[in-house]
Coordinates of C-alpha atoms in Angstrom, one line a residue:
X1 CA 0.0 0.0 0.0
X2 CA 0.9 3.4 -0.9
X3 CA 1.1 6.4 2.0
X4 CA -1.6 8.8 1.5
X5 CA -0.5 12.3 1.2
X6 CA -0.4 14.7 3.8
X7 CA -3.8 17.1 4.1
X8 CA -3.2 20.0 2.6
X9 CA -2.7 23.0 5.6
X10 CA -5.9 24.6 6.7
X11 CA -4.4 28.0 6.7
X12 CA -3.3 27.6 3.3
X13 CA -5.6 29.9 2.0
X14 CA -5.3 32.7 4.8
X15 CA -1.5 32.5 4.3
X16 CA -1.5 32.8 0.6
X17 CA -4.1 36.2 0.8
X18 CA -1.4 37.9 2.8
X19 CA 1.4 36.8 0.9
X20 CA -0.7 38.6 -1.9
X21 CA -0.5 41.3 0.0
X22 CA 3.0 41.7 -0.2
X23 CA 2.8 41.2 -3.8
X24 CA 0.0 43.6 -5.0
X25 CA 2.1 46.4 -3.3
X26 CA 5.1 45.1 -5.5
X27 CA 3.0 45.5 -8.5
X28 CA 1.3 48.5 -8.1
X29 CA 4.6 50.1 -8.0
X30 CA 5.5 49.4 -11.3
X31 CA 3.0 50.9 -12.6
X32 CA 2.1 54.3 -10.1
X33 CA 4.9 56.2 -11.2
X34 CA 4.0 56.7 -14.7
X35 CA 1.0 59.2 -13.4
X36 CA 3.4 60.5 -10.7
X37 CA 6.0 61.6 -12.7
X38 CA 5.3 65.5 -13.2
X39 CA 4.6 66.0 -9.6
X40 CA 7.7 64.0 -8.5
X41 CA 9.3 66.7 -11.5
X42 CA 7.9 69.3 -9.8
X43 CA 8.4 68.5 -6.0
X44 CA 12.3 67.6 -6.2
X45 CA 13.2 69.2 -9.5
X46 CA 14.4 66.0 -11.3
X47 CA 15.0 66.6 -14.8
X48 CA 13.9 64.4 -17.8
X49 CA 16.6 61.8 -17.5
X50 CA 16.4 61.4 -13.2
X51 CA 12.6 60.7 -14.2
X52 CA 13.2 58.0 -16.5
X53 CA 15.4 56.7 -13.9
X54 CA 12.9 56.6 -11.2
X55 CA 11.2 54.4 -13.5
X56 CA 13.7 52.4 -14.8
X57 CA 15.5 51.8 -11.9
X58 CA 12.5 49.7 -10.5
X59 CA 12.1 48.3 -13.2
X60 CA 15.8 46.8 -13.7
X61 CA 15.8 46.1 -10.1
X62 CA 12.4 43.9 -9.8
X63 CA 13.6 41.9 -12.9
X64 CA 17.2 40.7 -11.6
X65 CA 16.5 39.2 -8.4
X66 CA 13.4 36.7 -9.0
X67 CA 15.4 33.5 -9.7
X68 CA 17.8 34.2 -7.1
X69 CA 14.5 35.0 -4.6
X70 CA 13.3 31.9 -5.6
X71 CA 16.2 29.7 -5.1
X72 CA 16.7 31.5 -1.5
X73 CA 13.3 30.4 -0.8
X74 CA 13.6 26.9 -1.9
X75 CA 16.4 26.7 0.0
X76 CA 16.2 28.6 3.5
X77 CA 12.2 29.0 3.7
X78 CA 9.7 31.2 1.8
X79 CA 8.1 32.8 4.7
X80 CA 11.4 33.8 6.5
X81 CA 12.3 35.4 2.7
X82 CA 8.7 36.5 2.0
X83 CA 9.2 38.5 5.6
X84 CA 12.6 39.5 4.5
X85 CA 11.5 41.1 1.2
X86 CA 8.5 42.6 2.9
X87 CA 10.2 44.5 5.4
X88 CA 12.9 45.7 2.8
X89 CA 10.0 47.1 0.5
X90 CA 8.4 48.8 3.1
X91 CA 12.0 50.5 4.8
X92 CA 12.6 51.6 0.9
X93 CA 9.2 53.0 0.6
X94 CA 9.1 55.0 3.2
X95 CA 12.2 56.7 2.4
X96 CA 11.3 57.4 -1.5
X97 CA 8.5 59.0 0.1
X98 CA 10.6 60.8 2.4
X99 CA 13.4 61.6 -0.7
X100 CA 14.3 65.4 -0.3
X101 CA 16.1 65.5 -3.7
X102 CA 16.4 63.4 -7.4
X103 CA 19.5 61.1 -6.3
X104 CA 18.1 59.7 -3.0
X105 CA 14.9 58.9 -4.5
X106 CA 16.4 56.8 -7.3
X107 CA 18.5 55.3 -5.3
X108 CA 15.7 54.1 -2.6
X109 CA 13.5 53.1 -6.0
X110 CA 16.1 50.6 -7.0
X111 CA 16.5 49.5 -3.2
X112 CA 12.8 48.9 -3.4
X113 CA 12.6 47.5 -6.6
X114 CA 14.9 44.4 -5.4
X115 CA 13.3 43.5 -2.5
X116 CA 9.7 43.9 -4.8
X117 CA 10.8 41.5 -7.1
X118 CA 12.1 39.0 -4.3
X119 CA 8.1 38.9 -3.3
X120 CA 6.6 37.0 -6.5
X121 CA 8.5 33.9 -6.7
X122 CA 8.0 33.1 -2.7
X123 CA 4.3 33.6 -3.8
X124 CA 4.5 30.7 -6.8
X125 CA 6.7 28.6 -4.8
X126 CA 4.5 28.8 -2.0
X127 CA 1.0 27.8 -4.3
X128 CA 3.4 25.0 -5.8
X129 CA 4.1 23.1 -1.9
X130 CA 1.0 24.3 0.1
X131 CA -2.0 23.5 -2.3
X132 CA -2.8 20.0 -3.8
X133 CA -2.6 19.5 -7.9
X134 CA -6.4 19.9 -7.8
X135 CA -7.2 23.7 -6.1
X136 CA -3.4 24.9 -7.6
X137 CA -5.4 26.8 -10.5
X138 CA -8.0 28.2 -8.0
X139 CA -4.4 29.5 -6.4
X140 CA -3.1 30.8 -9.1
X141 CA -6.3 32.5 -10.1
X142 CA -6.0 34.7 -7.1
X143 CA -1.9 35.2 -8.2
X144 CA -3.3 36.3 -11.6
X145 CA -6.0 38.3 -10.1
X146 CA -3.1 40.4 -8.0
X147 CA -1.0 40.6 -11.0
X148 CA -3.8 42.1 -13.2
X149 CA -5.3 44.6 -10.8
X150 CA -2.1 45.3 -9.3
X151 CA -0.6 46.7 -12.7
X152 CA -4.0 47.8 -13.7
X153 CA -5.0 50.1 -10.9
X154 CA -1.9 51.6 -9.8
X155 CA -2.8 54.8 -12.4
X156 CA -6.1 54.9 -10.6
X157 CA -4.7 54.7 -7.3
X158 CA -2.3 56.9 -8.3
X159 CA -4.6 59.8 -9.7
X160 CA -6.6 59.8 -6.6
X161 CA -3.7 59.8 -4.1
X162 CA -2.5 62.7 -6.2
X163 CA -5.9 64.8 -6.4
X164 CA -6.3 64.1 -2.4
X165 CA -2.9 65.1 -1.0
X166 CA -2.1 68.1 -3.8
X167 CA 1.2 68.2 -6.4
X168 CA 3.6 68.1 -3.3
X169 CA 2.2 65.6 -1.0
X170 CA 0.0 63.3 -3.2
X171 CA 3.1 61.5 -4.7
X172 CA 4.3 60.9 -1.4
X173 CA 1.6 59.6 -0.2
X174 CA 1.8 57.2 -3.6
X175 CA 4.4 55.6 -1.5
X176 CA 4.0 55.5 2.2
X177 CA 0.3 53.8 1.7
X178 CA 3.1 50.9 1.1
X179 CA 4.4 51.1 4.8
X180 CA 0.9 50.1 6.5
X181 CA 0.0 47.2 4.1
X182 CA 3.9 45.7 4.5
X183 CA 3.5 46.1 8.5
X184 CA 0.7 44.4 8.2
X185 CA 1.4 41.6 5.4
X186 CA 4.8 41.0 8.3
X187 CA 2.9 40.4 11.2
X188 CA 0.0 37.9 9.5
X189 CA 2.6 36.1 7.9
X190 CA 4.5 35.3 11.1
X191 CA 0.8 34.0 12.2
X192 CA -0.9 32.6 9.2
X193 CA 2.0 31.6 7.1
X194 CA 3.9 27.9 7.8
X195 CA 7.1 27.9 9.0
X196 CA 8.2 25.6 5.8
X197 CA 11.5 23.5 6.4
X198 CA 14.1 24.8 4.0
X199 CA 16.3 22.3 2.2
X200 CA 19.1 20.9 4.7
X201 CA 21.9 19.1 2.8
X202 CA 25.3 21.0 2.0
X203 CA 24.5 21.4 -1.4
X204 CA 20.8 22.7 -1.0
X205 CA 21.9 25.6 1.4
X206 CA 25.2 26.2 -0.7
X207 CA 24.4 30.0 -2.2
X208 CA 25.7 30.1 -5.9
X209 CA 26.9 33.4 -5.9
X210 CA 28.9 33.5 -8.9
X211 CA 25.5 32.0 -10.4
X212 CA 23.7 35.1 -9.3
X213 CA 26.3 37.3 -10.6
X214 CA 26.3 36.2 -14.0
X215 CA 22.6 36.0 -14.3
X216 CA 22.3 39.7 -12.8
X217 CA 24.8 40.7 -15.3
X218 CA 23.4 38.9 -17.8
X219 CA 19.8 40.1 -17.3
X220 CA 20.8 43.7 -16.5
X221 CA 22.6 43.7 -19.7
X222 CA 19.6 42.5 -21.9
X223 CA 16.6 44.8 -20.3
X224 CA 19.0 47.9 -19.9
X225 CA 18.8 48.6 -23.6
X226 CA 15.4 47.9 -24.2
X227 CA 14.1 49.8 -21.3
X228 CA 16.2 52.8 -22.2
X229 CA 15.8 52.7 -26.1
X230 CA 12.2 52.7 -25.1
X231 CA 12.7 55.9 -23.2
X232 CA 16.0 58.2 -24.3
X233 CA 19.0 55.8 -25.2
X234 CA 19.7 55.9 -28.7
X235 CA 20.6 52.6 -31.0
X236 CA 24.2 52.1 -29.6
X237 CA 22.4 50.7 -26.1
X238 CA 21.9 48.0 -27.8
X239 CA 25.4 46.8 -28.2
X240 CA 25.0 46.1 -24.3
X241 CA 23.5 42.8 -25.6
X242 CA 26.2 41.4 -26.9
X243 CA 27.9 41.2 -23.5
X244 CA 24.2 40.0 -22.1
X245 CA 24.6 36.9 -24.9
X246 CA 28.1 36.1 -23.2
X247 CA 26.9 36.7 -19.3
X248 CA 24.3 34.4 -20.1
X249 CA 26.1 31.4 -22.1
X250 CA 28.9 31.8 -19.4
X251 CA 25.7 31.0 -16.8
X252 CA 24.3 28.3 -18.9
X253 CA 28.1 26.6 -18.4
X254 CA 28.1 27.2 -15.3
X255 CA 25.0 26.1 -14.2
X256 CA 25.4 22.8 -15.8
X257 CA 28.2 22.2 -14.4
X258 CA 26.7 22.9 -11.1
X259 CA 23.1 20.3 -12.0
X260 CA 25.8 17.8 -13.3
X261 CA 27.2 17.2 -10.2
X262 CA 24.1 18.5 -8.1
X263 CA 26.4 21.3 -6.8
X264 CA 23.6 23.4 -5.7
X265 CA 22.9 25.4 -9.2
X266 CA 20.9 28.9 -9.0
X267 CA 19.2 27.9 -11.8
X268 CA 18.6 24.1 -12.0
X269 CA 18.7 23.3 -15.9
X270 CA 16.7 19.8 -15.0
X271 CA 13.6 22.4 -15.2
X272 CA 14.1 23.0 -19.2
X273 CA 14.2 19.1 -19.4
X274 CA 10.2 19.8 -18.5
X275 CA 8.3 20.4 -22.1
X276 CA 5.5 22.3 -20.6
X277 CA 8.1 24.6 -18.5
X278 CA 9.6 25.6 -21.6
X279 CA 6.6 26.4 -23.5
X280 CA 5.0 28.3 -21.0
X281 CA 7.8 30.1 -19.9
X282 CA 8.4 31.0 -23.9
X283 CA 4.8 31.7 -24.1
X284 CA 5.1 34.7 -21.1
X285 CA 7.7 36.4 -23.0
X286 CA 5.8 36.5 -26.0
X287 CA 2.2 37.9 -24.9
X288 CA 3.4 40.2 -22.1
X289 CA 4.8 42.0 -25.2
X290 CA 1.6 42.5 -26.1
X291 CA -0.1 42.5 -23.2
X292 CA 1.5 45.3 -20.8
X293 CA 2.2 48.0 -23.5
X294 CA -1.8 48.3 -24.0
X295 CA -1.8 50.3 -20.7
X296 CA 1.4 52.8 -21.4
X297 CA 0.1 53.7 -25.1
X298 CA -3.2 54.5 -23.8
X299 CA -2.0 57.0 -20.8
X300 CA -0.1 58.3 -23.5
X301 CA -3.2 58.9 -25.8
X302 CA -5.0 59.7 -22.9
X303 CA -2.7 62.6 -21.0
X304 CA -0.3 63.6 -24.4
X305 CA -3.1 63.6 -26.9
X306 CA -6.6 64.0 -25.5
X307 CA -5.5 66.5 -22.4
X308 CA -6.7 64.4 -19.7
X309 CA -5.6 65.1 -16.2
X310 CA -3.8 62.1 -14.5
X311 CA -6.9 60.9 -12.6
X312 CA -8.7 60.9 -15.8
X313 CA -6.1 58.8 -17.7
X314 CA -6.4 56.4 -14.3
X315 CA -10.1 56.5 -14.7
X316 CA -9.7 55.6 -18.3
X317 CA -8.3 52.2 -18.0
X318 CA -10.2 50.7 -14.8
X319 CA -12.0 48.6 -16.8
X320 CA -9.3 47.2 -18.3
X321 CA -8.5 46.4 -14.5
X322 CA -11.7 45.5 -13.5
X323 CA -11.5 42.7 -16.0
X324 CA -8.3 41.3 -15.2
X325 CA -9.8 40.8 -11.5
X326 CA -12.7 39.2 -13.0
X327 CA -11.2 36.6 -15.1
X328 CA -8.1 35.8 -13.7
X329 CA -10.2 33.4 -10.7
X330 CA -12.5 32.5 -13.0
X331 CA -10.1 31.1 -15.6
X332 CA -8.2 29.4 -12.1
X333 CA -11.0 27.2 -11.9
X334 CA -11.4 25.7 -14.7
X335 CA -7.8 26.0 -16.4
X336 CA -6.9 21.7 -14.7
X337 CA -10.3 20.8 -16.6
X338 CA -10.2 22.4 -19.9
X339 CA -5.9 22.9 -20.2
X340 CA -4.1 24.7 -22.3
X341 CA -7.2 25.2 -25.0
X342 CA -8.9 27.5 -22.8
X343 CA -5.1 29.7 -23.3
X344 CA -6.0 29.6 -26.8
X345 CA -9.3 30.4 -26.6
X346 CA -8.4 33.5 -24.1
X347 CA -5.4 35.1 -26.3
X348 CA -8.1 34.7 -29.2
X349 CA -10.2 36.9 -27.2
X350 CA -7.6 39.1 -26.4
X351 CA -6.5 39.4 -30.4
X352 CA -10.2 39.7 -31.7
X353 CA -10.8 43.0 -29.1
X354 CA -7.3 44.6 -29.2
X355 CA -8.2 44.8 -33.2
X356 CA -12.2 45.9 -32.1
X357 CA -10.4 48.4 -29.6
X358 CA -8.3 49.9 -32.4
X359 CA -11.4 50.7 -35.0
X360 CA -13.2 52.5 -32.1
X361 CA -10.2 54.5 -31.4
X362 CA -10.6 55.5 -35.1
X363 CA -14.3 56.0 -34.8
X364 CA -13.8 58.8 -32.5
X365 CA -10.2 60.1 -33.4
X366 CA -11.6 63.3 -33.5
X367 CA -13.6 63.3 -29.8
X368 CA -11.9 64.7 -27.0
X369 CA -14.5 64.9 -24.4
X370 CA -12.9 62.8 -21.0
X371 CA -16.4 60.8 -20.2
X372 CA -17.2 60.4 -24.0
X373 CA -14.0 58.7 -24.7
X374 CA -13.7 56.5 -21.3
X375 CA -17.9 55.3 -21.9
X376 CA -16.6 54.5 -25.9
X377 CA -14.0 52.5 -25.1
X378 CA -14.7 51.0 -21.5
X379 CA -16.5 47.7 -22.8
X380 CA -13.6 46.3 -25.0
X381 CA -11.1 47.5 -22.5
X382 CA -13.0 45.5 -19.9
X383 CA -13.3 42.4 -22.4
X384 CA -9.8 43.0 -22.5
X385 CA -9.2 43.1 -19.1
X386 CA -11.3 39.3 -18.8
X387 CA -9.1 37.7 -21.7
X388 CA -5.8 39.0 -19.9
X389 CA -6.6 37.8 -16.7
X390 CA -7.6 34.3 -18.3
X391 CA -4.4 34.2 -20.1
X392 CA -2.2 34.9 -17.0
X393 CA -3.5 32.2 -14.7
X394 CA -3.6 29.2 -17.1
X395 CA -0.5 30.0 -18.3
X396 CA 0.9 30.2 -15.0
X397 CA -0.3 26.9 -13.3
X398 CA 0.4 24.6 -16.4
X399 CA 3.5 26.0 -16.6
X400 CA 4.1 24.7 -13.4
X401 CA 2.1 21.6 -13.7
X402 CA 4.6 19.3 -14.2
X403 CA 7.5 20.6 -12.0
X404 CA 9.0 19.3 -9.1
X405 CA 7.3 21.3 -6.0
X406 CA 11.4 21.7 -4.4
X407 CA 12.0 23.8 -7.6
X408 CA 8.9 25.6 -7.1
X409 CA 10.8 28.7 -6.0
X410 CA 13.4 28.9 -8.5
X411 CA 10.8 28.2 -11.0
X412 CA 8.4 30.6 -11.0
X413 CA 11.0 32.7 -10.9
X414 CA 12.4 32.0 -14.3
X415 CA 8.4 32.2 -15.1
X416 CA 8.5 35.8 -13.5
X417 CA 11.8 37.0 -15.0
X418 CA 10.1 35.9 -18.8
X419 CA 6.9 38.4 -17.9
X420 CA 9.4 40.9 -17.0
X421 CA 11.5 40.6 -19.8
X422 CA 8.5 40.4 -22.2
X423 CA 7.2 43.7 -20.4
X424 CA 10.1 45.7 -21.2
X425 CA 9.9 44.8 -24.8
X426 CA 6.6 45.2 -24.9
X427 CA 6.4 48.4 -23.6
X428 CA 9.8 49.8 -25.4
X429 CA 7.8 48.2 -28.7
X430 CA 4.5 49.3 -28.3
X431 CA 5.7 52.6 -27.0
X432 CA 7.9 53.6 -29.4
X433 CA 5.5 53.0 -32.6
X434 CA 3.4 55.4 -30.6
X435 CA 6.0 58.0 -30.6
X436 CA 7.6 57.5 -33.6
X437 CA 4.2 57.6 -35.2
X438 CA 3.4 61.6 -33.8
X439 CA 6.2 62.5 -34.6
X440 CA 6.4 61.6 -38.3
X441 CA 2.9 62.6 -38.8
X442 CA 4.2 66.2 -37.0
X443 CA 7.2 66.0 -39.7
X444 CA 5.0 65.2 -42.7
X445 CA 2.5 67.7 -41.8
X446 CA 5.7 70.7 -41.9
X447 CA 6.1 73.4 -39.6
X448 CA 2.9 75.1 -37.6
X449 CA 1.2 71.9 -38.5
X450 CA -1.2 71.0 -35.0
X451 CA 1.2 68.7 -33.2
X452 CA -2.2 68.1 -30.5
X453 CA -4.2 67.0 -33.3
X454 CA -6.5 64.2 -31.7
X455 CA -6.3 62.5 -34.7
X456 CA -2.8 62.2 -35.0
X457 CA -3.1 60.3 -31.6
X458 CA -5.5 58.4 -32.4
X459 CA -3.5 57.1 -35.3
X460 CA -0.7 56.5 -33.5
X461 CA -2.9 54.3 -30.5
X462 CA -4.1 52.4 -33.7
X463 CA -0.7 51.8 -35.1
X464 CA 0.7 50.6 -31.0
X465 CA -2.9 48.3 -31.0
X466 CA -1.3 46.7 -34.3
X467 CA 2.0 45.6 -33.1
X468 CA 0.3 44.4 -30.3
X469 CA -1.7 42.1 -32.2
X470 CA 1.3 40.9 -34.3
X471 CA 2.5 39.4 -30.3
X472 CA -0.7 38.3 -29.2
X473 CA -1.1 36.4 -32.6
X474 CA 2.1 34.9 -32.2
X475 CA 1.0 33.7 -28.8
X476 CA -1.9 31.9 -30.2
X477 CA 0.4 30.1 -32.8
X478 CA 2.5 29.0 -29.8
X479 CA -0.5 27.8 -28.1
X480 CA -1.9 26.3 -30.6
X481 CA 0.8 24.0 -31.8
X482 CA 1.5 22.8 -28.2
X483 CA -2.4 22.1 -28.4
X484 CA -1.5 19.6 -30.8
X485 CA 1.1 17.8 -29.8
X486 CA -0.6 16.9 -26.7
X487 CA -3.2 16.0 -29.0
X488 CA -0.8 14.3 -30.8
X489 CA 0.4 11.8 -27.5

């Protein structure tokens, strides 16, 4: 006879709320700065480029540290590390809230940004050990449903933080909300959250530190260009990944090396071994291309083209949010029933409305009106919103389906490092055919042509919707042909 296994934790589900806690928080700071901006210009007198840098620098920094979060966590205990990264965020929010000048604030960002992106894989590896095969999707339904809202509402939250404490406060306040929420996510985690027992042979608490070094070299070297070409850097960032090709070949030795002799690797390359790893993890990359720009080109269209006011832009795109809440869970539970054809079904969805969303952006190119435009556009954004949240959570737990809950950690944070990457291309991508597209209708048009022209926007929101289709249809392709070999035996 075969031992049964264990019963799952009672608290499991308690536990896993205020871990999302933690990770919501993470999120919404991604995305809260992009409304904050001017008044952060304003209130310490950073210039263009110290702007971008509160930005990037977050970025960066919450996309080099999940895999080596997640291997911490597999090996000395997600809830000591979950407490760890916690407490960090909320010491580094409350001093970019407190930053008197530029410099300080950048610095506590990236500070901030590290510990964030520490957060997500505890959160995975977590759903992988405490939850059965079974309620895993309904888990990772409530992941996706933190991810979407979390990236979704942070220009809301933002606009109404701002318009309550004024220009000089508001931002602030962007910020320090973070302290109360970490405080609390700390001290229900030391009560709700287990105690798990971190690996205990040599070679499971050996660190692999020149592991972590080459993949934060290697990672840093790859999203710096995009993430600045997107933003100022001109073509000659790129060459920065030609050193990001060698960091990460150099890792790929190493960490064989390392699995070969089961060393202890960062990055244990038995997980690429797993087929349905490798697709999904592929599969991130590709639709968070498409799926995070949608969200940057429209504040753009919103704020730079229309004249909307921050909260407006933030009003603008809460359907998209409120969708994401609403069919993230939902696609949880049904995602080990149907598989990997409901993720074809959803990025359909999401391919069919992007294109719908562009046409009635063309509709009423010429409308400027703030509740005419939001009312227009708020039922395919909200569509949106459900086929983004569906895509997310699938792709998520049957990526994960098939891997060994020890390597849950390390894992899902190759899974997160692939949305990361795929967000900084999709963004620099998306963003970029927005800007390049105003400004060569303002060229074409000559001198003392109307560079607000509504229109011209409009255009270029159409032109960012398309490339965002190209990605999302390339996702569907993927899908598909996995679809079919399963199919297939």
């Amino acid at each position: 006879m075969t031992a049964s296994a264990p019963a799952p934790d009672p608290r499991r589900w308690r536990a896993l709320s205020v871990m999302l806690m933690g990770q919501f928080a993470a999120l919404l700071d991604v995305s809260v700065t992009n409304v904050a901006l001017p008044s952060i210009g304003r209130s310490t007198g950073a210039g263009a480029s110290e702007l971008q840098w509160i930005v990037t620098g977050y970025v960066l920094a919450f996309a080099l540290v999940p895999v080596i979060g997640g291997r911490l966590g597999d090996q000395r205990g997600r809830r000591r590390i979950f407490t760890i990264a916690v407490l960090g965020f909320v010491i580094a929010s409350a001093a970019v809230g407190l930053a008197p000048n530029a410099g300080l604030l950048i610095a506590a960002r990236v500070v901030q940004g590290l510990f964030g992106g520490m957060m997500g894989p505890q959160v995975s590896g977590f759903i992988q050990n405490a939850f059965p095969a079974w309620e895993r999707g309904r888990a990772f339904g409530r992941l996706g449903l933190t991810v979407g809202a979390g990236t979704a509402l942070g220009p809301v939250i933002a606009g109404l933080l701002i318009a309550a404490g004024g220009p000089e406060i508001g931002w602030r306040l962007v910020f320090f909300i973070n302290v109360p929420v970490g405080i609390a996510a700390v001290l229900l985690a030391r009560r709700w959250v287990p105690a798990d027992e971190p690996s205990s042979t040599a070679s499971g608490r050996r660190v692999d530190v020149l592991g972590a070094m080459l993949l934060g070299a290697g990672v840093l070297c790859l999203l710096f260009p995009i993430v600045e070409t997107g933003q100022s850097g001109g073509p000659l960032t790129l060459l920065l990944l030609l050193p990001a090709a060698g960091f990460l070949f150099a890792l790929v030795r190493h960490e064989a090396r390392l699995t070969k002799a089961d060393a202890g690797p960062l990055l244990d390359l038995r997980l690429f071994r797993v087929r349905s790893f490798v697709t999904g993890v592929v599969f991130a990359v590709v639709f968070f291309c498409s799926n995070t720009g949608i969200p940057l080109v429209l504040a753009l269209y919103y704020q730079n083209g229309l004249g909307f006011t921050a909260l407006q832009s933030g009003l603008g795109v809460t359907a998209y949010a409120i969708g994401s809440v609403v069919g993230a869970p939902v696609a949880g539970r049904f995602v080990s029933r149907v598989g990997r054809p409901l993720l074809v079904g959803a990025v359909a969805v999401f391919t069919s409305v992007t294109i719908v969303l562009g046409l009635l952006v063309q509709v009423g190119a010429e409308a400027t009106d703030p509740a005419g435009v939001i009312l227009r556009l708020c039922v395919p954004l909200f569509v949106l919103g459900i086929a983004g949240g569906a895509i997310v959570t699938p792709n998520q737990t049957l990526t994960l389906a098939d891997v060994d809950p020890r390597r849950g950690g390390v894992a899902g944070g190759v899974v997160q490092t692939a949305q990361r990457v795929g967000s900084s291309i999709g963004q620099t991508v998306l963003g970029t055919a927005f800007v390049l597209a105003v400004a060569g209708a303002a060229g074409s048009a000559g001198a003392g042509s109307p560079a607000k022209d509504p229109a011209t926007f409009a255009d270029a929101l159409t032109l960012a919707l398309a490339v965002s289709v190209v990605f999302s249809g390339s996702a569907i392709l993927l899908s598909a042909i996995e679809v079919r070999r399963h199919r297939n035996g």
